[in-house]
Amino acid sequence: MKLYYAPGACSQAPHIVLREARLPFDLVKTDIRAKRTEDGRDYREVNPKGAVPALQLDDGVVLTENAAILQYAGDLAPESGLLPPLGDFDRYRVIEWLNYVATEMHKGFGPLWNPTSTDELKETTRTLLGAKFDYLQQRIGDGPYLLGERFTLPDAYLFVVLNWTRIHQIDLSRWPGLTAFVKRVAERPAVQATLRAEGLAK
């Protein structure tokens, strides 16, 4: 398999999960602005949407969208516990959280990435995100993870999104539970390996 990624982007979530699941894969660094892979290929030939992540399977089939890739990886490695099996209600809790992180958290940052957004819109966006952080703080509590003791797919995704607060002038220390969550996830060996591979840690 090949994972097309950009350092620190949302593609970091499947990168973490593939390592947590101990699945074999190759990394292909991608410039999502230029739409080129590191070897000069037009990335839109891989993913016409032009966004990361994209997971190219060994037979050439390409899967896109974080929620889909994460669930696929989880099903490839059931022994990892990243995605509970069919019949276990926690599977639907994992999917519930994946959707929340994707639609409420990830998309919620959209105006902060947009260079045409006004300062007023950015401040409104930070306020709206703050309300979502309040909810997460309450739900995570002492954790350690979204589903309690078990590290699952949405924990990887949430870790990536919460790290964007450092880029967009959001002081995460206002939410000590979330600060502790980020620190806890960052200490996982698979996450450390991911950060090193993306050039974000030594």
mmCIF file with all atom_site columns, C-alpha atoms in Angstrom:
data_model
loop_
_atom_site.group_PDB
_atom_site.id
_atom_site.type_symbol
_atom_site.label_atom_id
_atom_site.label_alt_id
_atom_site.label_comp_id
_atom_site.label_asym_id
_atom_site.label_entity_id
_atom_site.label_seq_id
_atom_site.pdbx_PDB_ins_code
_atom_site.Cartn_x
_atom_site.Cartn_y
_atom_site.Cartn_z
_atom_site.occupancy
_atom_site.B_iso_or_equiv
_atom_site.pdbx_formal_charge
_atom_site.auth_seq_id
_atom_site.auth_comp_id
_atom_site.auth_asym_id
_atom_site.auth_atom_id
_atom_site.pdbx_PDB_model_num
ATOM 1   C CA . MET A 1 1   ? 0.000   0.000  0.000   1.00 0.00 ? 1   MET A CA 1
ATOM 2   C CA . LYS A 1 2   ? 1.017   3.611  -0.530  1.00 0.00 ? 2   LYS A CA 1
ATOM 3   C CA . LEU A 1 3   ? -0.156  6.476  1.652   1.00 0.00 ? 3   LEU A CA 1
ATOM 4   C CA . TYR A 1 4   ? -0.073  9.880  -0.018  1.00 0.00 ? 4   TYR A CA 1
ATOM 5   C CA . TYR A 1 5   ? 0.387   12.490 2.688   1.00 0.00 ? 5   TYR A CA 1
ATOM 6   C CA . ALA A 1 6   ? 1.432   16.038 3.521   1.00 0.00 ? 6   ALA A CA 1
ATOM 7   C CA . PRO A 1 7   ? 3.307   16.646 6.799   1.00 0.00 ? 7   PRO A CA 1
ATOM 8   C CA . GLY A 1 8   ? 0.985   17.686 9.617   1.00 0.00 ? 8   GLY A CA 1
ATOM 9   C CA . ALA A 1 9   ? -2.123  17.541 7.424   1.00 0.00 ? 9   ALA A CA 1
ATOM 10  C CA . CYS A 1 10  ? -5.135  15.369 8.200   1.00 0.00 ? 10  CYS A CA 1
ATOM 11  C CA . SER A 1 11  ? -3.352  12.523 6.370   1.00 0.00 ? 11  SER A CA 1
ATOM 12  C CA . GLN A 1 12  ? -1.327  12.175 9.552   1.00 0.00 ? 12  GLN A CA 1
ATOM 13  C CA . ALA A 1 13  ? -4.288  10.322 11.097  1.00 0.00 ? 13  ALA A CA 1
ATOM 14  C CA . PRO A 1 14  ? -4.142  7.301  8.743   1.00 0.00 ? 14  PRO A CA 1
ATOM 15  C CA . HIS A 1 15  ? -0.349  7.477  8.915   1.00 0.00 ? 15  HIS A CA 1
ATOM 16  C CA . ILE A 1 16  ? -0.583  6.981  12.695  1.00 0.00 ? 16  ILE A CA 1
ATOM 17  C CA . VAL A 1 17  ? -3.197  4.252  12.351  1.00 0.00 ? 17  VAL A CA 1
ATOM 18  C CA . LEU A 1 18  ? -1.210  2.273  9.773   1.00 0.00 ? 18  LEU A CA 1
ATOM 19  C CA . ARG A 1 19  ? 1.725   2.271  12.189  1.00 0.00 ? 19  ARG A CA 1
ATOM 20  C CA . GLU A 1 20  ? -0.479  1.419  15.177  1.00 0.00 ? 20  GLU A CA 1
ATOM 21  C CA . ALA A 1 21  ? -1.907  -1.483 13.162  1.00 0.00 ? 21  ALA A CA 1
ATOM 22  C CA . ARG A 1 22  ? 1.591   -2.572 12.083  1.00 0.00 ? 22  ARG A CA 1
ATOM 23  C CA . LEU A 1 23  ? 0.510   -2.747 8.469   1.00 0.00 ? 23  LEU A CA 1
ATOM 24  C CA . PRO A 1 24  ? 3.126   -2.568 5.687   1.00 0.00 ? 24  PRO A CA 1
ATOM 25  C CA . PHE A 1 25  ? 2.962   0.622  3.619   1.00 0.00 ? 25  PHE A CA 1
ATOM 26  C CA . ASP A 1 26  ? 5.062   3.145  1.737   1.00 0.00 ? 26  ASP A CA 1
ATOM 27  C CA . LEU A 1 27  ? 4.850   6.902  2.169   1.00 0.00 ? 27  LEU A CA 1
ATOM 28  C CA . VAL A 1 28  ? 4.564   9.328  -0.734  1.00 0.00 ? 28  VAL A CA 1
ATOM 29  C CA . LYS A 1 29  ? 5.011   12.955 0.280   1.00 0.00 ? 29  LYS A CA 1
ATOM 30  C CA . THR A 1 30  ? 2.676   15.275 -1.584  1.00 0.00 ? 30  THR A CA 1
ATOM 31  C CA . ASP A 1 31  ? 2.566   19.022 -2.151  1.00 0.00 ? 31  ASP A CA 1
ATOM 32  C CA . ILE A 1 32  ? -1.150  19.671 -1.976  1.00 0.00 ? 32  ILE A CA 1
ATOM 33  C CA . ARG A 1 33  ? -0.824  23.250 -3.197  1.00 0.00 ? 33  ARG A CA 1
ATOM 34  C CA . ALA A 1 34  ? 1.179   22.342 -6.291  1.00 0.00 ? 34  ALA A CA 1
ATOM 35  C CA . LYS A 1 35  ? -0.695  19.025 -6.629  1.00 0.00 ? 35  LYS A CA 1
ATOM 36  C CA . ARG A 1 36  ? 2.595   17.177 -7.181  1.00 0.00 ? 36  ARG A CA 1
ATOM 37  C CA . THR A 1 37  ? 4.091   14.155 -5.492  1.00 0.00 ? 37  THR A CA 1
ATOM 38  C CA . GLU A 1 38  ? 7.710   14.226 -4.342  1.00 0.00 ? 38  GLU A CA 1
ATOM 39  C CA . ASP A 1 39  ? 8.749   12.357 -7.499  1.00 0.00 ? 39  ASP A CA 1
ATOM 40  C CA . GLY A 1 40  ? 7.077   14.994 -9.700  1.00 0.00 ? 40  GLY A CA 1
ATOM 41  C CA . ARG A 1 41  ? 3.904   13.143 -10.563 1.00 0.00 ? 41  ARG A CA 1
ATOM 42  C CA . ASP A 1 42  ? 0.616   15.033 -10.976 1.00 0.00 ? 42  ASP A CA 1
ATOM 43  C CA . TYR A 1 43  ? -1.159  14.065 -7.776  1.00 0.00 ? 43  TYR A CA 1
ATOM 44  C CA . ARG A 1 44  ? -4.556  14.506 -9.409  1.00 0.00 ? 44  ARG A CA 1
ATOM 45  C CA . GLU A 1 45  ? -3.808  11.330 -11.378 1.00 0.00 ? 45  GLU A CA 1
ATOM 46  C CA . VAL A 1 46  ? -3.948  9.539  -8.024  1.00 0.00 ? 46  VAL A CA 1
ATOM 47  C CA . ASN A 1 47  ? -6.742  11.542 -6.402  1.00 0.00 ? 47  ASN A CA 1
ATOM 48  C CA . PRO A 1 48  ? -8.701  13.865 -8.718  1.00 0.00 ? 48  PRO A CA 1
ATOM 49  C CA . LYS A 1 49  ? -9.911  15.739 -5.609  1.00 0.00 ? 49  LYS A CA 1
ATOM 50  C CA . GLY A 1 50  ? -6.336  16.920 -5.094  1.00 0.00 ? 50  GLY A CA 1
ATOM 51  C CA . ALA A 1 51  ? -6.501  16.454 -1.330  1.00 0.00 ? 51  ALA A CA 1
ATOM 52  C CA . VAL A 1 52  ? -4.703  14.123 1.030   1.00 0.00 ? 52  VAL A CA 1
ATOM 53  C CA . PRO A 1 53  ? -4.912  11.449 2.216   1.00 0.00 ? 53  PRO A CA 1
ATOM 54  C CA . ALA A 1 54  ? -5.135  8.850  -0.501  1.00 0.00 ? 54  ALA A CA 1
ATOM 55  C CA . LEU A 1 55  ? -4.359  5.191  0.068   1.00 0.00 ? 55  LEU A CA 1
ATOM 56  C CA . GLN A 1 56  ? -3.347  3.242  -3.017  1.00 0.00 ? 56  GLN A CA 1
ATOM 57  C CA . LEU A 1 57  ? -3.778  -0.492 -2.569  1.00 0.00 ? 57  LEU A CA 1
ATOM 58  C CA . ASP A 1 58  ? -1.460  -3.082 -4.043  1.00 0.00 ? 58  ASP A CA 1
ATOM 59  C CA . ASP A 1 59  ? -3.878  -3.729 -6.913  1.00 0.00 ? 59  ASP A CA 1
ATOM 60  C CA . GLY A 1 60  ? -3.881  -0.025 -7.823  1.00 0.00 ? 60  GLY A CA 1
ATOM 61  C CA . VAL A 1 61  ? -7.291  0.813  -6.349  1.00 0.00 ? 61  VAL A CA 1
ATOM 62  C CA . VAL A 1 62  ? -7.283  4.180  -4.553  1.00 0.00 ? 62  VAL A CA 1
ATOM 63  C CA . LEU A 1 63  ? -9.287  4.941  -1.415  1.00 0.00 ? 63  LEU A CA 1
ATOM 64  C CA . THR A 1 64  ? -9.755  8.529  -0.228  1.00 0.00 ? 64  THR A CA 1
ATOM 65  C CA . GLU A 1 65  ? -11.333 10.372 2.724   1.00 0.00 ? 65  GLU A CA 1
ATOM 66  C CA . ASN A 1 66  ? -10.022 9.952  6.240   1.00 0.00 ? 66  ASN A CA 1
ATOM 67  C CA . ALA A 1 67  ? -13.045 8.208  7.729   1.00 0.00 ? 67  ALA A CA 1
ATOM 68  C CA . ALA A 1 68  ? -13.021 5.573  4.972   1.00 0.00 ? 68  ALA A CA 1
ATOM 69  C CA . ILE A 1 69  ? -9.263  4.968  5.048   1.00 0.00 ? 69  ILE A CA 1
ATOM 70  C CA . LEU A 1 70  ? -9.198  4.740  8.828   1.00 0.00 ? 70  LEU A CA 1
ATOM 71  C CA . GLN A 1 71  ? -11.992 2.166  8.928   1.00 0.00 ? 71  GLN A CA 1
ATOM 72  C CA . TYR A 1 72  ? -10.363 0.160  6.135   1.00 0.00 ? 72  TYR A CA 1
ATOM 73  C CA . ALA A 1 73  ? -7.061  0.052  8.034   1.00 0.00 ? 73  ALA A CA 1
ATOM 74  C CA . GLY A 1 74  ? -8.861  -0.896 11.231  1.00 0.00 ? 74  GLY A CA 1
ATOM 75  C CA . ASP A 1 75  ? -10.586 -3.808 9.512   1.00 0.00 ? 75  ASP A CA 1
ATOM 76  C CA . LEU A 1 76  ? -7.280  -4.995 8.030   1.00 0.00 ? 76  LEU A CA 1
ATOM 77  C CA . ALA A 1 77  ? -5.875  -5.363 11.532  1.00 0.00 ? 77  ALA A CA 1
ATOM 78  C CA . PRO A 1 78  ? -8.712  -6.506 13.826  1.00 0.00 ? 78  PRO A CA 1
ATOM 79  C CA . GLU A 1 79  ? -6.209  -7.668 16.415  1.00 0.00 ? 79  GLU A CA 1
ATOM 80  C CA . SER A 1 80  ? -5.094  -4.044 16.904  1.00 0.00 ? 80  SER A CA 1
ATOM 81  C CA . GLY A 1 81  ? -8.371  -3.093 18.613  1.00 0.00 ? 81  GLY A CA 1
ATOM 82  C CA . LEU A 1 82  ? -8.434  0.180  16.659  1.00 0.00 ? 82  LEU A CA 1
ATOM 83  C CA . LEU A 1 83  ? -11.886 -0.671 15.282  1.00 0.00 ? 83  LEU A CA 1
ATOM 84  C CA . PRO A 1 84  ? -14.107 -3.050 17.254  1.00 0.00 ? 84  PRO A CA 1
ATOM 85  C CA . PRO A 1 85  ? -15.631 -5.924 15.267  1.00 0.00 ? 85  PRO A CA 1
ATOM 86  C CA . LEU A 1 86  ? -19.139 -6.168 13.863  1.00 0.00 ? 86  LEU A CA 1
ATOM 87  C CA . GLY A 1 87  ? -21.527 -6.975 16.659  1.00 0.00 ? 87  GLY A CA 1
ATOM 88  C CA . ASP A 1 88  ? -19.645 -4.876 19.193  1.00 0.00 ? 88  ASP A CA 1
ATOM 89  C CA . PHE A 1 89  ? -21.617 -1.682 19.819  1.00 0.00 ? 89  PHE A CA 1
ATOM 90  C CA . ASP A 1 90  ? -18.364 0.197  20.440  1.00 0.00 ? 90  ASP A CA 1
ATOM 91  C CA . ARG A 1 91  ? -17.755 -0.087 16.689  1.00 0.00 ? 91  ARG A CA 1
ATOM 92  C CA . TYR A 1 92  ? -20.567 2.402  16.188  1.00 0.00 ? 92  TYR A CA 1
ATOM 93  C CA . ARG A 1 93  ? -19.154 4.654  18.897  1.00 0.00 ? 93  ARG A CA 1
ATOM 94  C CA . VAL A 1 94  ? -15.896 4.699  16.949  1.00 0.00 ? 94  VAL A CA 1
ATOM 95  C CA . ILE A 1 95  ? -17.757 5.616  13.753  1.00 0.00 ? 95  ILE A CA 1
ATOM 96  C CA . GLU A 1 96  ? -19.773 8.227  15.666  1.00 0.00 ? 96  GLU A CA 1
ATOM 97  C CA . TRP A 1 97  ? -16.579 9.879  16.899  1.00 0.00 ? 97  TRP A CA 1
ATOM 98  C CA . LEU A 1 98  ? -14.944 9.659  13.468  1.00 0.00 ? 98  LEU A CA 1
ATOM 99  C CA . ASN A 1 99  ? -17.853 11.558 11.991  1.00 0.00 ? 99  ASN A CA 1
ATOM 100 C CA . TYR A 1 100 ? -17.761 14.145 14.757  1.00 0.00 ? 100 TYR A CA 1
ATOM 101 C CA . VAL A 1 101 ? -14.048 14.794 14.330  1.00 0.00 ? 101 VAL A CA 1
ATOM 102 C CA . ALA A 1 102 ? -14.393 14.950 10.538  1.00 0.00 ? 102 ALA A CA 1
ATOM 103 C CA . THR A 1 103 ? -17.463 17.170 10.282  1.00 0.00 ? 103 THR A CA 1
ATOM 104 C CA . GLU A 1 104 ? -17.346 19.284 13.424  1.00 0.00 ? 104 GLU A CA 1
ATOM 105 C CA . MET A 1 105 ? -13.652 19.554 14.262  1.00 0.00 ? 105 MET A CA 1
ATOM 106 C CA . HIS A 1 106 ? -11.750 19.135 10.999  1.00 0.00 ? 106 HIS A CA 1
ATOM 107 C CA . LYS A 1 107 ? -14.185 21.141 8.878   1.00 0.00 ? 107 LYS A CA 1
ATOM 108 C CA . GLY A 1 108 ? -14.572 23.613 11.720  1.00 0.00 ? 108 GLY A CA 1
ATOM 109 C CA . PHE A 1 109 ? -10.997 24.774 11.124  1.00 0.00 ? 109 PHE A CA 1
ATOM 110 C CA . GLY A 1 110 ? -11.767 25.562 7.472   1.00 0.00 ? 110 GLY A CA 1
ATOM 111 C CA . PRO A 1 111 ? -12.018 29.373 7.719   1.00 0.00 ? 111 PRO A CA 1
ATOM 112 C CA . LEU A 1 112 ? -8.716  29.509 9.621   1.00 0.00 ? 112 LEU A CA 1
ATOM 113 C CA . TRP A 1 113 ? -6.894  27.885 6.707   1.00 0.00 ? 113 TRP A CA 1
ATOM 114 C CA . ASN A 1 114 ? -8.535  30.144 4.125   1.00 0.00 ? 114 ASN A CA 1
ATOM 115 C CA . PRO A 1 115 ? -6.277  33.131 3.331   1.00 0.00 ? 115 PRO A CA 1
ATOM 116 C CA . THR A 1 116 ? -9.306  35.172 2.225   1.00 0.00 ? 116 THR A CA 1
ATOM 117 C CA . SER A 1 117 ? -11.060 34.868 5.607   1.00 0.00 ? 117 SER A CA 1
ATOM 118 C CA . THR A 1 118 ? -11.464 38.152 7.460   1.00 0.00 ? 118 THR A CA 1
ATOM 119 C CA . ASP A 1 119 ? -10.121 38.607 10.991  1.00 0.00 ? 119 ASP A CA 1
ATOM 120 C CA . GLU A 1 120 ? -13.710 38.777 12.185  1.00 0.00 ? 120 GLU A CA 1
ATOM 121 C CA . LEU A 1 121 ? -14.557 35.431 10.602  1.00 0.00 ? 121 LEU A CA 1
ATOM 122 C CA . LYS A 1 122 ? -11.435 33.853 12.063  1.00 0.00 ? 122 LYS A CA 1
ATOM 123 C CA . GLU A 1 123 ? -12.300 35.083 15.537  1.00 0.00 ? 123 GLU A CA 1
ATOM 124 C CA . THR A 1 124 ? -15.856 33.758 15.184  1.00 0.00 ? 124 THR A CA 1
ATOM 125 C CA . THR A 1 125 ? -14.408 30.433 14.065  1.00 0.00 ? 125 THR A CA 1
ATOM 126 C CA . ARG A 1 126 ? -12.165 30.263 17.136  1.00 0.00 ? 126 ARG A CA 1
ATOM 127 C CA . THR A 1 127 ? -15.179 30.927 19.354  1.00 0.00 ? 127 THR A CA 1
ATOM 128 C CA . LEU A 1 128 ? -17.195 28.165 17.661  1.00 0.00 ? 128 LEU A CA 1
ATOM 129 C CA . LEU A 1 129 ? -14.291 25.754 17.971  1.00 0.00 ? 129 LEU A CA 1
ATOM 130 C CA . GLY A 1 130 ? -13.971 26.672 21.639  1.00 0.00 ? 130 GLY A CA 1
ATOM 131 C CA . ALA A 1 131 ? -17.523 25.466 22.237  1.00 0.00 ? 131 ALA A CA 1
ATOM 132 C CA . LYS A 1 132 ? -16.632 22.154 20.604  1.00 0.00 ? 132 LYS A CA 1
ATOM 133 C CA . PHE A 1 133 ? -13.520 21.913 22.762  1.00 0.00 ? 133 PHE A CA 1
ATOM 134 C CA . ASP A 1 134 ? -15.752 22.440 25.817  1.00 0.00 ? 134 ASP A CA 1
ATOM 135 C CA . TYR A 1 135 ? -17.811 19.437 24.712  1.00 0.00 ? 135 TYR A CA 1
ATOM 136 C CA . LEU A 1 136 ? -14.727 17.298 24.078  1.00 0.00 ? 136 LEU A CA 1
ATOM 137 C CA . GLN A 1 137 ? -13.238 18.271 27.435  1.00 0.00 ? 137 GLN A CA 1
ATOM 138 C CA . GLN A 1 138 ? -16.411 17.067 29.126  1.00 0.00 ? 138 GLN A CA 1
ATOM 139 C CA . ARG A 1 139 ? -16.594 13.819 27.148  1.00 0.00 ? 139 ARG A CA 1
ATOM 140 C CA . ILE A 1 140 ? -12.935 12.844 27.469  1.00 0.00 ? 140 ILE A CA 1
ATOM 141 C CA . GLY A 1 141 ? -12.754 13.641 31.177  1.00 0.00 ? 141 GLY A CA 1
ATOM 142 C CA . ASP A 1 142 ? -9.860  11.705 32.639  1.00 0.00 ? 142 ASP A CA 1
ATOM 143 C CA . GLY A 1 143 ? -9.714  9.603  29.471  1.00 0.00 ? 143 GLY A CA 1
ATOM 144 C CA . PRO A 1 144 ? -7.334  8.382  28.650  1.00 0.00 ? 144 PRO A CA 1
ATOM 145 C CA . TYR A 1 145 ? -9.044  8.181  25.239  1.00 0.00 ? 145 TYR A CA 1
ATOM 146 C CA . LEU A 1 146 ? -12.386 8.907  23.596  1.00 0.00 ? 146 LEU A CA 1
ATOM 147 C CA . LEU A 1 147 ? -13.691 5.412  24.331  1.00 0.00 ? 147 LEU A CA 1
ATOM 148 C CA . GLY A 1 148 ? -12.027 5.159  27.723  1.00 0.00 ? 148 GLY A CA 1
ATOM 149 C CA . GLU A 1 149 ? -9.057  2.849  28.093  1.00 0.00 ? 149 GLU A CA 1
ATOM 150 C CA . ARG A 1 150 ? -8.901  1.771  24.451  1.00 0.00 ? 150 ARG A CA 1
ATOM 151 C CA . PHE A 1 151 ? -7.008  3.793  21.806  1.00 0.00 ? 151 PHE A CA 1
ATOM 152 C CA . THR A 1 152 ? -9.137  3.732  18.659  1.00 0.00 ? 152 THR A CA 1
ATOM 153 C CA . LEU A 1 153 ? -9.303  5.351  15.212  1.00 0.00 ? 153 LEU A CA 1
ATOM 154 C CA . PRO A 1 154 ? -10.815 8.729  16.196  1.00 0.00 ? 154 PRO A CA 1
ATOM 155 C CA . ASP A 1 155 ? -8.117  9.299  18.815  1.00 0.00 ? 155 ASP A CA 1
ATOM 156 C CA . ALA A 1 156 ? -5.519  9.482  16.041  1.00 0.00 ? 156 ALA A CA 1
ATOM 157 C CA . TYR A 1 157 ? -7.689  11.860 14.008  1.00 0.00 ? 157 TYR A CA 1
ATOM 158 C CA . LEU A 1 158 ? -8.490  14.099 16.994  1.00 0.00 ? 158 LEU A CA 1
ATOM 159 C CA . PHE A 1 159 ? -4.801  14.294 17.934  1.00 0.00 ? 159 PHE A CA 1
ATOM 160 C CA . VAL A 1 160 ? -3.972  15.684 14.496  1.00 0.00 ? 160 VAL A CA 1
ATOM 161 C CA . VAL A 1 161 ? -6.773  18.245 14.510  1.00 0.00 ? 161 VAL A CA 1
ATOM 162 C CA . LEU A 1 162 ? -6.022  19.467 18.037  1.00 0.00 ? 162 LEU A CA 1
ATOM 163 C CA . ASN A 1 163 ? -2.406  20.066 17.049  1.00 0.00 ? 163 ASN A CA 1
ATOM 164 C CA . TRP A 1 164 ? -3.619  22.644 14.535  1.00 0.00 ? 164 TRP A CA 1
ATOM 165 C CA . THR A 1 165 ? -4.490  24.931 17.458  1.00 0.00 ? 165 THR A CA 1
ATOM 166 C CA . ARG A 1 166 ? -0.782  25.831 17.673  1.00 0.00 ? 166 ARG A CA 1
ATOM 167 C CA . ILE A 1 167 ? -0.893  27.193 14.129  1.00 0.00 ? 167 ILE A CA 1
ATOM 168 C CA . HIS A 1 168 ? -4.084  29.190 14.575  1.00 0.00 ? 168 HIS A CA 1
ATOM 169 C CA . GLN A 1 169 ? -3.536  31.040 17.873  1.00 0.00 ? 169 GLN A CA 1
ATOM 170 C CA . ILE A 1 170 ? -5.835  28.893 19.995  1.00 0.00 ? 170 ILE A CA 1
ATOM 171 C CA . ASP A 1 171 ? -4.511  28.350 23.503  1.00 0.00 ? 171 ASP A CA 1
ATOM 172 C CA . LEU A 1 172 ? -5.342  24.707 24.205  1.00 0.00 ? 172 LEU A CA 1
ATOM 173 C CA . SER A 1 173 ? -4.242  25.060 27.834  1.00 0.00 ? 173 SER A CA 1
ATOM 174 C CA . ARG A 1 174 ? -7.759  26.413 28.514  1.00 0.00 ? 174 ARG A CA 1
ATOM 175 C CA . TRP A 1 175 ? -8.829  22.760 28.194  1.00 0.00 ? 175 TRP A CA 1
ATOM 176 C CA . PRO A 1 176 ? -6.472  20.762 30.438  1.00 0.00 ? 176 PRO A CA 1
ATOM 177 C CA . GLY A 1 177 ? -8.123  17.467 29.555  1.00 0.00 ? 177 GLY A CA 1
ATOM 178 C CA . LEU A 1 178 ? -7.444  18.048 25.863  1.00 0.00 ? 178 LEU A CA 1
ATOM 179 C CA . THR A 1 179 ? -3.901  19.211 26.581  1.00 0.00 ? 179 THR A CA 1
ATOM 180 C CA . ALA A 1 180 ? -3.303  15.996 28.523  1.00 0.00 ? 180 ALA A CA 1
ATOM 181 C CA . PHE A 1 181 ? -4.884  13.962 25.712  1.00 0.00 ? 181 PHE A CA 1
ATOM 182 C CA . VAL A 1 182 ? -2.544  15.453 23.092  1.00 0.00 ? 182 VAL A CA 1
ATOM 183 C CA . LYS A 1 183 ? 0.479   14.815 25.298  1.00 0.00 ? 183 LYS A CA 1
ATOM 184 C CA . ARG A 1 184 ? -0.657  11.253 26.012  1.00 0.00 ? 184 ARG A CA 1
ATOM 185 C CA . VAL A 1 185 ? -1.183  10.402 22.351  1.00 0.00 ? 185 VAL A CA 1
ATOM 186 C CA . ALA A 1 186 ? 2.088   12.081 21.344  1.00 0.00 ? 186 ALA A CA 1
ATOM 187 C CA . GLU A 1 187 ? 3.965   9.689  23.618  1.00 0.00 ? 187 GLU A CA 1
ATOM 188 C CA . ARG A 1 188 ? 2.713   6.575  21.815  1.00 0.00 ? 188 ARG A CA 1
ATOM 189 C CA . PRO A 1 189 ? 5.559   4.892  19.879  1.00 0.00 ? 189 PRO A CA 1
ATOM 190 C CA . ALA A 1 190 ? 3.579   4.774  16.632  1.00 0.00 ? 190 ALA A CA 1
ATOM 191 C CA . VAL A 1 191 ? 2.857   8.499  16.896  1.00 0.00 ? 191 VAL A CA 1
ATOM 192 C CA . GLN A 1 192 ? 6.500   9.305  17.590  1.00 0.00 ? 192 GLN A CA 1
ATOM 193 C CA . ALA A 1 193 ? 7.500   7.256  14.539  1.00 0.00 ? 193 ALA A CA 1
ATOM 194 C CA . THR A 1 194 ? 4.912   9.092  12.450  1.00 0.00 ? 194 THR A CA 1
ATOM 195 C CA . LEU A 1 195 ? 6.127   12.529 13.520  1.00 0.00 ? 195 LEU A CA 1
ATOM 196 C CA . ARG A 1 196 ? 9.725   11.576 12.744  1.00 0.00 ? 196 ARG A CA 1
ATOM 197 C CA . ALA A 1 197 ? 8.788   10.179 9.336   1.00 0.00 ? 197 ALA A CA 1
ATOM 198 C CA . GLU A 1 198 ? 6.942   13.426 8.477   1.00 0.00 ? 198 GLU A CA 1
ATOM 199 C CA . GLY A 1 199 ? 9.919   15.533 9.577   1.00 0.00 ? 199 GLY A CA 1
ATOM 200 C CA . LEU A 1 200 ? 8.008   16.999 12.531  1.00 0.00 ? 200 LEU A CA 1
ATOM 201 C CA . ALA A 1 201 ? 10.128  15.498 15.318  1.00 0.00 ? 201 ALA A CA 1
ATOM 202 C CA . LYS A 1 202 ? 13.680  14.320 15.810  1.00 0.00 ? 202 LYS A CA 1
#
